[in-house]
GROMACS .gro file of C-alpha atoms in nm:
model
  440
    1UNK     CA    1   0.000   0.000   0.000
    2UNK     CA    2   0.141   0.340  -0.102
    3UNK     CA    3   0.147   0.589   0.184
    4UNK     CA    4  -0.035   0.914   0.110
    5UNK     CA    5   0.156   1.215   0.240
    6UNK     CA    6  -0.018   1.538   0.327
    7UNK     CA    7   0.004   1.819   0.076
    8UNK     CA    8  -0.190   2.103  -0.091
    9UNK     CA    9  -0.371   2.152  -0.421
   10UNK     CA   10  -0.161   2.239  -0.727
   11UNK     CA   11   0.217   2.267  -0.728
   12UNK     CA   12   0.475   2.082  -0.930
   13UNK     CA   13   0.792   1.874  -0.911
   14UNK     CA   14   1.100   2.056  -1.043
   15UNK     CA   15   1.428   1.858  -1.012
   16UNK     CA   16   1.539   1.919  -0.652
   17UNK     CA   17   1.914   1.934  -0.732
   18UNK     CA   18   1.996   1.897  -0.360
   19UNK     CA   19   2.240   1.604  -0.385
   20UNK     CA   20   2.546   1.832  -0.403
   21UNK     CA   21   2.501   1.968  -0.050
   22UNK     CA   22   2.232   1.764   0.129
   23UNK     CA   23   2.490   1.550   0.308
   24UNK     CA   24   2.743   1.826   0.374
   25UNK     CA   25   2.770   1.914   0.744
   26UNK     CA   26   2.740   2.283   0.831
   27UNK     CA   27   3.077   2.461   0.834
   28UNK     CA   28   3.160   2.789   1.006
   29UNK     CA   29   3.252   3.043   0.740
   30UNK     CA   30   3.571   3.238   0.835
   31UNK     CA   31   3.536   3.612   0.887
   32UNK     CA   32   3.593   3.826   0.577
   33UNK     CA   33   3.816   4.135   0.570
   34UNK     CA   34   3.510   4.358   0.574
   35UNK     CA   35   3.144   4.321   0.675
   36UNK     CA   36   2.865   4.534   0.526
   37UNK     CA   37   2.575   4.509   0.769
   38UNK     CA   38   2.267   4.667   0.622
   39UNK     CA   39   2.019   4.852   0.843
   40UNK     CA   40   1.741   4.699   0.629
   41UNK     CA   41   1.745   4.338   0.750
   42UNK     CA   42   1.369   4.277   0.751
   43UNK     CA   43   1.040   4.365   0.591
   44UNK     CA   44   0.962   4.647   0.839
   45UNK     CA   45   1.104   4.993   0.898
   46UNK     CA   46   1.489   4.996   0.865
   47UNK     CA   47   1.686   5.040   1.185
   48UNK     CA   48   1.845   5.375   1.268
   49UNK     CA   49   2.224   5.380   1.292
   50UNK     CA   50   2.357   5.434   1.647
   51UNK     CA   51   2.736   5.405   1.600
   52UNK     CA   52   2.989   5.637   1.439
   53UNK     CA   53   3.277   5.593   1.198
   54UNK     CA   54   3.596   5.517   1.392
   55UNK     CA   55   3.412   5.356   1.684
   56UNK     CA   56   3.512   5.008   1.803
   57UNK     CA   57   3.213   4.778   1.832
   58UNK     CA   58   3.180   4.438   1.995
   59UNK     CA   59   3.017   4.119   1.875
   60UNK     CA   60   2.645   4.139   1.947
   61UNK     CA   61   2.645   4.515   2.011
   62UNK     CA   62   2.352   4.707   1.863
   63UNK     CA   63   2.466   4.921   1.569
   64UNK     CA   64   2.114   5.014   1.459
   65UNK     CA   65   1.815   5.082   1.686
   66UNK     CA   66   1.462   4.975   1.602
   67UNK     CA   67   1.222   5.239   1.474
   68UNK     CA   68   0.861   5.162   1.555
   69UNK     CA   69   0.665   4.846   1.624
   70UNK     CA   70   0.745   4.664   1.299
   71UNK     CA   71   1.121   4.698   1.334
   72UNK     CA   72   1.407   4.534   1.521
   73UNK     CA   73   1.760   4.641   1.613
   74UNK     CA   74   2.061   4.537   1.405
   75UNK     CA   75   2.378   4.407   1.572
   76UNK     CA   76   2.748   4.382   1.492
   77UNK     CA   77   2.833   4.030   1.385
   78UNK     CA   78   3.190   4.052   1.520
   79UNK     CA   79   3.419   4.297   1.698
   80UNK     CA   80   3.609   4.558   1.502
   81UNK     CA   81   3.618   4.915   1.378
   82UNK     CA   82   3.335   5.094   1.202
   83UNK     CA   83   3.506   5.221   0.888
   84UNK     CA   84   3.202   5.361   0.706
   85UNK     CA   85   2.830   5.425   0.732
   86UNK     CA   86   2.718   5.462   0.374
   87UNK     CA   87   2.493   5.323   0.102
   88UNK     CA   88   2.603   4.980  -0.019
   89UNK     CA   89   2.450   4.729  -0.266
   90UNK     CA   90   2.172   4.520  -0.109
   91UNK     CA   91   2.047   4.180  -0.239
   92UNK     CA   92   1.711   4.347  -0.315
   93UNK     CA   93   1.881   4.527  -0.602
   94UNK     CA   94   1.874   4.865  -0.428
   95UNK     CA   95   2.160   5.058  -0.271
   96UNK     CA   96   2.080   5.097   0.100
   97UNK     CA   97   2.253   5.230   0.408
   98UNK     CA   98   2.496   4.992   0.579
   99UNK     CA   99   2.741   4.993   0.866
  100UNK     CA  100   3.078   4.874   0.738
  101UNK     CA  101   3.296   4.696   0.995
  102UNK     CA  102   3.658   4.592   0.962
  103UNK     CA  103   3.695   4.286   1.192
  104UNK     CA  104   3.982   4.291   1.443
  105UNK     CA  105   3.999   3.911   1.458
  106UNK     CA  106   3.934   3.903   1.833
  107UNK     CA  107   3.559   3.839   1.799
  108UNK     CA  108   3.509   3.998   2.141
  109UNK     CA  109   3.157   3.954   2.270
  110UNK     CA  110   2.953   4.241   2.412
  111UNK     CA  111   2.940   4.213   2.794
  112UNK     CA  112   2.571   4.290   2.829
  113UNK     CA  113   2.462   3.972   2.648
  114UNK     CA  114   2.316   3.708   2.878
  115UNK     CA  115   2.072   3.422   2.860
  116UNK     CA  116   1.767   3.331   3.067
  117UNK     CA  117   1.543   3.035   3.138
  118UNK     CA  118   1.250   3.091   2.905
  119UNK     CA  119   1.019   2.906   3.148
  120UNK     CA  120   1.070   3.186   3.402
  121UNK     CA  121   0.960   3.457   3.160
  122UNK     CA  122   0.610   3.573   3.074
  123UNK     CA  123   0.490   3.577   2.710
  124UNK     CA  124   0.542   3.956   2.704
  125UNK     CA  125   0.898   3.919   2.834
  126UNK     CA  126   0.971   3.649   2.576
  127UNK     CA  127   0.850   3.871   2.292
  128UNK     CA  128   1.060   4.160   2.421
  129UNK     CA  129   1.370   3.937   2.439
  130UNK     CA  130   1.308   3.821   2.083
  131UNK     CA  131   1.258   4.179   1.961
  132UNK     CA  132   1.574   4.298   2.137
  133UNK     CA  133   1.775   4.017   1.974
  134UNK     CA  134   1.663   4.131   1.629
  135UNK     CA  135   1.497   3.800   1.543
  136UNK     CA  136   1.315   3.796   1.209
  137UNK     CA  137   1.175   3.516   0.997
  138UNK     CA  138   1.466   3.332   0.834
  139UNK     CA  139   1.256   3.150   0.577
  140UNK     CA  140   1.294   3.447   0.345
  141UNK     CA  141   1.006   3.678   0.442
  142UNK     CA  142   1.209   3.841   0.728
  143UNK     CA  143   0.897   3.957   0.911
  144UNK     CA  144   0.988   4.064   1.267
  145UNK     CA  145   0.919   3.760   1.485
  146UNK     CA  146   0.794   3.949   1.792
  147UNK     CA  147   0.518   4.105   1.578
  148UNK     CA  148   0.418   3.766   1.444
  149UNK     CA  149   0.401   3.637   1.802
  150UNK     CA  150   0.166   3.925   1.896
  151UNK     CA  151  -0.168   3.853   1.727
  152UNK     CA  152  -0.458   4.080   1.824
  153UNK     CA  153  -0.674   3.947   2.113
  154UNK     CA  154  -0.962   3.857   1.881
  155UNK     CA  155  -0.734   3.628   1.674
  156UNK     CA  156  -0.665   3.329   1.894
  157UNK     CA  157  -0.382   3.103   1.768
  158UNK     CA  158  -0.447   2.736   1.848
  159UNK     CA  159  -0.192   2.583   1.608
  160UNK     CA  160   0.178   2.662   1.575
  161UNK     CA  161   0.334   2.518   1.259
  162UNK     CA  162   0.710   2.494   1.219
  163UNK     CA  163   0.826   2.505   0.859
  164UNK     CA  164   1.095   2.249   0.779
  165UNK     CA  165   0.973   2.182   0.426
  166UNK     CA  166   1.257   2.359   0.240
  167UNK     CA  167   1.089   2.296  -0.094
  168UNK     CA  168   1.308   2.523  -0.309
  169UNK     CA  169   1.548   2.324  -0.533
  170UNK     CA  170   1.918   2.334  -0.444
  171UNK     CA  171   1.874   2.468  -0.085
  172UNK     CA  172   1.969   2.238   0.203
  173UNK     CA  173   2.052   2.469   0.495
  174UNK     CA  174   1.729   2.401   0.686
  175UNK     CA  175   1.772   2.028   0.618
  176UNK     CA  176   2.116   2.023   0.777
  177UNK     CA  177   2.003   2.242   1.065
  178UNK     CA  178   1.731   1.989   1.153
  179UNK     CA  179   1.982   1.701   1.139
  180UNK     CA  180   2.255   1.879   1.337
  181UNK     CA  181   2.071   2.117   1.569
  182UNK     CA  182   1.735   1.952   1.637
  183UNK     CA  183   1.756   2.015   2.013
  184UNK     CA  184   1.805   2.388   1.961
  185UNK     CA  185   1.510   2.400   1.720
  186UNK     CA  186   1.289   2.225   1.977
  187UNK     CA  187   1.394   2.478   2.241
  188UNK     CA  188   1.293   2.758   2.005
  189UNK     CA  189   0.962   2.585   1.934
  190UNK     CA  190   0.890   2.568   2.308
  191UNK     CA  191   0.967   2.939   2.339
  192UNK     CA  192   0.721   3.017   2.059
  193UNK     CA  193   0.463   2.783   2.214
  194UNK     CA  194   0.490   2.959   2.549
  195UNK     CA  195   0.469   3.304   2.388
  196UNK     CA  196   0.154   3.206   2.195
  197UNK     CA  197  -0.017   2.958   2.423
  198UNK     CA  198  -0.086   2.736   2.121
  199UNK     CA  199  -0.244   2.397   2.200
  200UNK     CA  200  -0.121   2.210   1.893
  201UNK     CA  201   0.237   2.230   1.766
  202UNK     CA  202   0.360   2.049   1.457
  203UNK     CA  203   0.665   2.044   1.232
  204UNK     CA  204   0.622   1.988   0.858
  205UNK     CA  205   0.913   1.836   0.663
  206UNK     CA  206   0.913   1.714   0.301
  207UNK     CA  207   0.962   1.337   0.282
  208UNK     CA  208   1.281   1.373   0.074
  209UNK     CA  209   1.463   1.448   0.404
  210UNK     CA  210   1.415   1.124   0.601
  211UNK     CA  211   1.719   1.190   0.822
  212UNK     CA  212   1.575   1.528   0.921
  213UNK     CA  213   1.237   1.371   0.996
  214UNK     CA  214   1.407   1.110   1.215
  215UNK     CA  215   1.625   1.365   1.399
  216UNK     CA  216   1.331   1.594   1.472
  217UNK     CA  217   1.110   1.305   1.587
  218UNK     CA  218   1.378   1.192   1.830
  219UNK     CA  219   1.425   1.547   1.962
  220UNK     CA  220   1.049   1.597   1.997
  221UNK     CA  221   0.984   1.282   2.204
  222UNK     CA  222   0.764   1.348   2.508
  223UNK     CA  223   0.717   1.713   2.411
  224UNK     CA  224   0.375   1.680   2.249
  225UNK     CA  225   0.518   1.824   1.925
  226UNK     CA  226   0.409   1.636   1.611
  227UNK     CA  227   0.659   1.584   1.330
  228UNK     CA  228   0.480   1.527   1.000
  229UNK     CA  229   0.640   1.402   0.677
  230UNK     CA  230   0.485   1.587   0.383
  231UNK     CA  231   0.476   1.510   0.013
  232UNK     CA  232   0.772   1.647  -0.178
  233UNK     CA  233   0.618   1.914  -0.394
  234UNK     CA  234   0.692   2.278  -0.467
  235UNK     CA  235   0.587   2.519  -0.302
  236UNK     CA  236   0.514   2.297   0.001
  237UNK     CA  237   0.692   2.549   0.225
  238UNK     CA  238   0.476   2.846   0.126
  239UNK     CA  239   0.287   2.965   0.432
  240UNK     CA  240  -0.072   2.920   0.317
  241UNK     CA  241   0.004   2.593   0.140
  242UNK     CA  242   0.177   2.454   0.449
  243UNK     CA  243  -0.118   2.548   0.670
  244UNK     CA  244  -0.355   2.367   0.434
  245UNK     CA  245  -0.136   2.058   0.423
  246UNK     CA  246  -0.100   2.042   0.802
  247UNK     CA  247  -0.451   2.141   0.912
  248UNK     CA  248  -0.686   2.133   0.613
  249UNK     CA  249  -0.767   2.499   0.686
  250UNK     CA  250  -0.769   2.744   0.397
  251UNK     CA  251  -0.655   3.101   0.455
  252UNK     CA  252  -0.918   3.320   0.284
  253UNK     CA  253  -0.839   3.555  -0.006
  254UNK     CA  254  -0.673   3.865   0.137
  255UNK     CA  255  -0.650   3.700   0.479
  256UNK     CA  256  -0.368   3.602   0.711
  257UNK     CA  257  -0.284   3.271   0.885
  258UNK     CA  258  -0.422   3.412   1.211
  259UNK     CA  259  -0.764   3.424   1.045
  260UNK     CA  260  -0.769   3.043   1.063
  261UNK     CA  261  -0.602   3.020   1.404
  262UNK     CA  262  -0.257   2.925   1.274
  263UNK     CA  263   0.092   3.071   1.282
  264UNK     CA  264   0.399   2.954   1.089
  265UNK     CA  265   0.765   2.990   1.190
  266UNK     CA  266   1.073   2.859   1.010
  267UNK     CA  267   1.311   2.609   1.173
  268UNK     CA  268   1.597   2.857   1.140
  269UNK     CA  269   1.395   3.121   1.320
  270UNK     CA  270   1.328   2.875   1.602
  271UNK     CA  271   1.701   2.801   1.636
  272UNK     CA  272   1.781   3.175   1.638
  273UNK     CA  273   1.519   3.238   1.910
  274UNK     CA  274   1.667   2.955   2.117
  275UNK     CA  275   2.015   3.111   2.095
  276UNK     CA  276   1.876   3.450   2.192
  277UNK     CA  277   1.708   3.312   2.505
  278UNK     CA  278   1.968   3.056   2.613
  279UNK     CA  279   2.286   3.261   2.559
  280UNK     CA  280   2.170   3.612   2.478
  281UNK     CA  281   2.312   3.590   2.125
  282UNK     CA  282   2.129   3.825   1.890
  283UNK     CA  283   2.071   3.746   1.524
  284UNK     CA  284   2.422   3.796   1.387
  285UNK     CA  285   2.460   3.479   1.181
  286UNK     CA  286   2.257   3.227   0.986
  287UNK     CA  287   2.296   2.899   0.797
  288UNK     CA  288   2.278   2.914   0.419
  289UNK     CA  289   2.368   2.701   0.118
  290UNK     CA  290   2.623   2.799  -0.146
  291UNK     CA  291   2.556   2.579  -0.445
  292UNK     CA  292   2.502   2.535  -0.816
  293UNK     CA  293   2.710   2.402  -1.108
  294UNK     CA  294   2.898   2.732  -1.116
  295UNK     CA  295   3.055   2.671  -0.771
  296UNK     CA  296   3.357   2.444  -0.721
  297UNK     CA  297   3.214   2.273  -0.411
  298UNK     CA  298   2.860   2.313  -0.275
  299UNK     CA  299   2.848   2.369   0.102
  300UNK     CA  300   2.622   2.458   0.391
  301UNK     CA  301   2.780   2.744   0.582
  302UNK     CA  302   2.711   2.926   0.908
  303UNK     CA  303   2.773   3.282   0.799
  304UNK     CA  304   2.803   3.618   0.980
  305UNK     CA  305   2.549   3.872   0.861
  306UNK     CA  306   2.725   4.119   0.632
  307UNK     CA  307   2.965   3.869   0.469
  308UNK     CA  308   3.012   3.943   0.094
  309UNK     CA  309   2.893   3.674  -0.148
  310UNK     CA  310   3.239   3.676  -0.306
  311UNK     CA  311   3.384   3.557   0.026
  312UNK     CA  312   3.126   3.278   0.050
  313UNK     CA  313   3.214   3.163  -0.301
  314UNK     CA  314   3.585   3.170  -0.215
  315UNK     CA  315   3.515   2.950   0.090
  316UNK     CA  316   3.360   2.697  -0.148
  317UNK     CA  317   3.667   2.674  -0.371
  318UNK     CA  318   3.574   2.960  -0.601
  319UNK     CA  319   3.377   2.971  -0.923
  320UNK     CA  320   3.366   2.688  -1.175
  321UNK     CA  321   3.337   2.833  -1.522
  322UNK     CA  322   3.189   3.168  -1.613
  323UNK     CA  323   2.882   3.262  -1.408
  324UNK     CA  324   2.580   3.358  -1.616
  325UNK     CA  325   2.329   3.396  -1.332
  326UNK     CA  326   2.382   3.456  -0.960
  327UNK     CA  327   2.073   3.411  -0.744
  328UNK     CA  328   2.025   3.489  -0.376
  329UNK     CA  329   1.774   3.233  -0.248
  330UNK     CA  330   1.640   2.944  -0.452
  331UNK     CA  331   1.591   2.927  -0.829
  332UNK     CA  332   1.211   2.958  -0.807
  333UNK     CA  333   1.167   3.259  -0.577
  334UNK     CA  334   1.518   3.397  -0.541
  335UNK     CA  335   1.652   3.732  -0.658
  336UNK     CA  336   1.906   3.761  -0.942
  337UNK     CA  337   2.216   3.964  -0.858
  338UNK     CA  338   2.436   4.188  -1.069
  339UNK     CA  339   2.755   4.073  -0.896
  340UNK     CA  340   2.916   3.915  -0.591
  341UNK     CA  341   2.977   4.234  -0.395
  342UNK     CA  342   2.642   4.225  -0.211
  343UNK     CA  343   2.649   4.087   0.145
  344UNK     CA  344   2.447   3.812   0.312
  345UNK     CA  345   2.148   3.954   0.501
  346UNK     CA  346   1.909   3.786   0.744
  347UNK     CA  347   1.689   3.669   0.455
  348UNK     CA  348   1.969   3.505   0.256
  349UNK     CA  349   1.889   3.134   0.250
  350UNK     CA  350   2.131   3.048  -0.027
  351UNK     CA  351   2.358   3.158  -0.310
  352UNK     CA  352   2.309   2.979  -0.641
  353UNK     CA  353   2.551   3.018  -0.933
  354UNK     CA  354   2.453   2.897  -1.279
  355UNK     CA  355   2.657   2.899  -1.599
  356UNK     CA  356   2.538   2.971  -1.952
  357UNK     CA  357   2.512   2.599  -2.030
  358UNK     CA  358   2.290   2.547  -1.723
  359UNK     CA  359   2.023   2.792  -1.841
  360UNK     CA  360   1.743   2.669  -2.065
  361UNK     CA  361   1.660   2.987  -2.255
  362UNK     CA  362   1.354   2.958  -2.480
  363UNK     CA  363   1.191   3.228  -2.694
  364UNK     CA  364   0.850   3.342  -2.572
  365UNK     CA  365   0.559   3.214  -2.778
  366UNK     CA  366   0.182   3.268  -2.781
  367UNK     CA  367  -0.046   3.116  -2.518
  368UNK     CA  368  -0.179   2.784  -2.651
  369UNK     CA  369  -0.458   2.759  -2.388
  370UNK     CA  370  -0.320   2.435  -2.246
  371UNK     CA  371  -0.429   2.525  -1.893
  372UNK     CA  372  -0.117   2.391  -1.723
  373UNK     CA  373  -0.066   2.714  -1.529
  374UNK     CA  374  -0.418   2.675  -1.389
  375UNK     CA  375  -0.342   2.321  -1.276
  376UNK     CA  376  -0.022   2.405  -1.090
  377UNK     CA  377  -0.115   2.740  -0.936
  378UNK     CA  378  -0.128   2.672  -0.558
  379UNK     CA  379  -0.341   2.984  -0.504
  380UNK     CA  380  -0.595   2.864  -0.763
  381UNK     CA  381  -0.563   3.175  -0.977
  382UNK     CA  382  -0.585   3.222  -1.355
  383UNK     CA  383  -0.225   3.329  -1.430
  384UNK     CA  384  -0.267   3.384  -1.805
  385UNK     CA  385  -0.571   3.606  -1.754
  386UNK     CA  386  -0.405   3.819  -1.484
  387UNK     CA  387  -0.085   3.844  -1.686
  388UNK     CA  388  -0.279   3.948  -1.998
  389UNK     CA  389  -0.453   4.228  -1.807
  390UNK     CA  390  -0.122   4.335  -1.657
  391UNK     CA  391   0.036   4.362  -2.000
  392UNK     CA  392  -0.255   4.578  -2.117
  393UNK     CA  393  -0.212   4.795  -1.805
  394UNK     CA  394  -0.568   4.708  -1.699
  395UNK     CA  395  -0.487   4.671  -1.331
  396UNK     CA  396  -0.846   4.693  -1.207
  397UNK     CA  397  -0.929   4.377  -1.400
  398UNK     CA  398  -0.610   4.208  -1.277
  399UNK     CA  399  -0.710   4.294  -0.923
  400UNK     CA  400  -1.061   4.157  -0.978
  401UNK     CA  401  -0.899   3.824  -1.070
  402UNK     CA  402  -0.725   3.824  -0.728
  403UNK     CA  403  -0.377   3.916  -0.850
  404UNK     CA  404  -0.288   4.015  -0.493
  405UNK     CA  405  -0.334   3.651  -0.380
  406UNK     CA  406  -0.039   3.543  -0.600
  407UNK     CA  407   0.246   3.416  -0.380
  408UNK     CA  408   0.495   3.460  -0.667
  409UNK     CA  409   0.611   3.099  -0.647
  410UNK     CA  410   0.685   3.092  -1.021
  411UNK     CA  411   0.510   2.759  -1.085
  412UNK     CA  412   0.307   2.908  -1.372
  413UNK     CA  413   0.611   3.045  -1.553
  414UNK     CA  414   0.804   2.721  -1.494
  415UNK     CA  415   0.536   2.497  -1.643
  416UNK     CA  416   0.436   2.723  -1.936
  417UNK     CA  417   0.530   2.548  -2.265
  418UNK     CA  418   0.530   2.886  -2.440
  419UNK     CA  419   0.783   3.033  -2.195
  420UNK     CA  420   0.554   3.326  -2.113
  421UNK     CA  421   0.691   3.521  -1.813
  422UNK     CA  422   0.362   3.491  -1.627
  423UNK     CA  423   0.484   3.546  -1.272
  424UNK     CA  424   0.686   3.849  -1.377
  425UNK     CA  425   0.373   4.009  -1.529
  426UNK     CA  426   0.168   3.929  -1.219
  427UNK     CA  427   0.440   4.070  -0.996
  428UNK     CA  428   0.422   4.392  -1.203
  429UNK     CA  429   0.045   4.399  -1.155
  430UNK     CA  430   0.079   4.357  -0.778
  431UNK     CA  431   0.330   4.640  -0.757
  432UNK     CA  432   0.102   4.871  -0.959
  433UNK     CA  433  -0.201   4.785  -0.746
  434UNK     CA  434  -0.005   4.842  -0.424
  435UNK     CA  435   0.127   5.176  -0.548
  436UNK     CA  436  -0.226   5.288  -0.637
  437UNK     CA  437  -0.350   5.189  -0.290
  438UNK     CA  438  -0.078   5.400  -0.124
  439UNK     CA  439  -0.179   5.706  -0.328
  440UNK     CA  440  -0.536   5.675  -0.204
   0.00000   0.00000   0.00000
């Protein structure tokens, strides 16, 4: 009898291309000669710089203070001298303000950092600790975690879901973290559970990571935390799709997970929260994957925030061939880069390097009405219709077809036999609709 794994409607099966790094243990990446730590490390308001050029800072010291509720402080990822506070290239494609630190090699830790027993703290104190440590979602969205853990009183959260799906091809950092640091992840899960008061807690992992499923099940024994093996299908790790797979609940159009009593956190975020509470370590490093046929040796690295991509590539033996495309994140939802001078930020889950011969470039053709994009769309949209309205600049019609519900997973563009850039057109429509909303 074939076991039926939980999943969602739609989706597809791109080659996972994870073999190059899935069994590589996490390595500590050496410090670079210079760190560019951006003040924009999350989806909220950028932090405000609070150090000056020439000042010596310590590892874990705040170099940017939070501004407002949806913001967190930014911390120095090692000790050294601040040599500049200036605009630097950011993985988003913009040039944004950054604090540039020249490491002194001592890696001296800030004296005020200390841990605490999370069981002795109230939910409010836990959220404040998490905010002060600069914890944001490490799955890619980088939403400040303390805000996510503060739903309004009328939105009761009964189910906490931990995202260990890692459905993007090539990426294996979360996989290795679950194998190597399962106890830390469970500590973070318990911190989130206490902060929320959630009754049910479950971890969702795609079934192509059996060692991660086993490690998490062993670590979760006698905790009441369920570990669920999910079908391997992209985008299984998308928030709304994961909630449906784990609970059968469907987040309504325009709604949020809290509308169905659920909240999702990434395994990396849980491990970061555990470090913040147990040792006082703020978010100054993360695990990411450097991979792709354009890299000499694929690796999973624990990297200080602010490390240039060029340094990460060098730690993996350098480039192999001439790079034609450099992507921060995975190949489906990542962001193409113009070069290797941008630094790793909190949302950097991977660096993927592809060569010319690795890219399947096809000329765009007309829509042949095959309907494949309709079949794979996990949000059950009509991608060709929305994209057509977007191209005609008829954004009201695109909005009426729920363009804003698109999660930009890229499944429609991937499956399209005519190579129509559907997700790119929908993304344009979403940006236009959002801009119009702000004007009014």
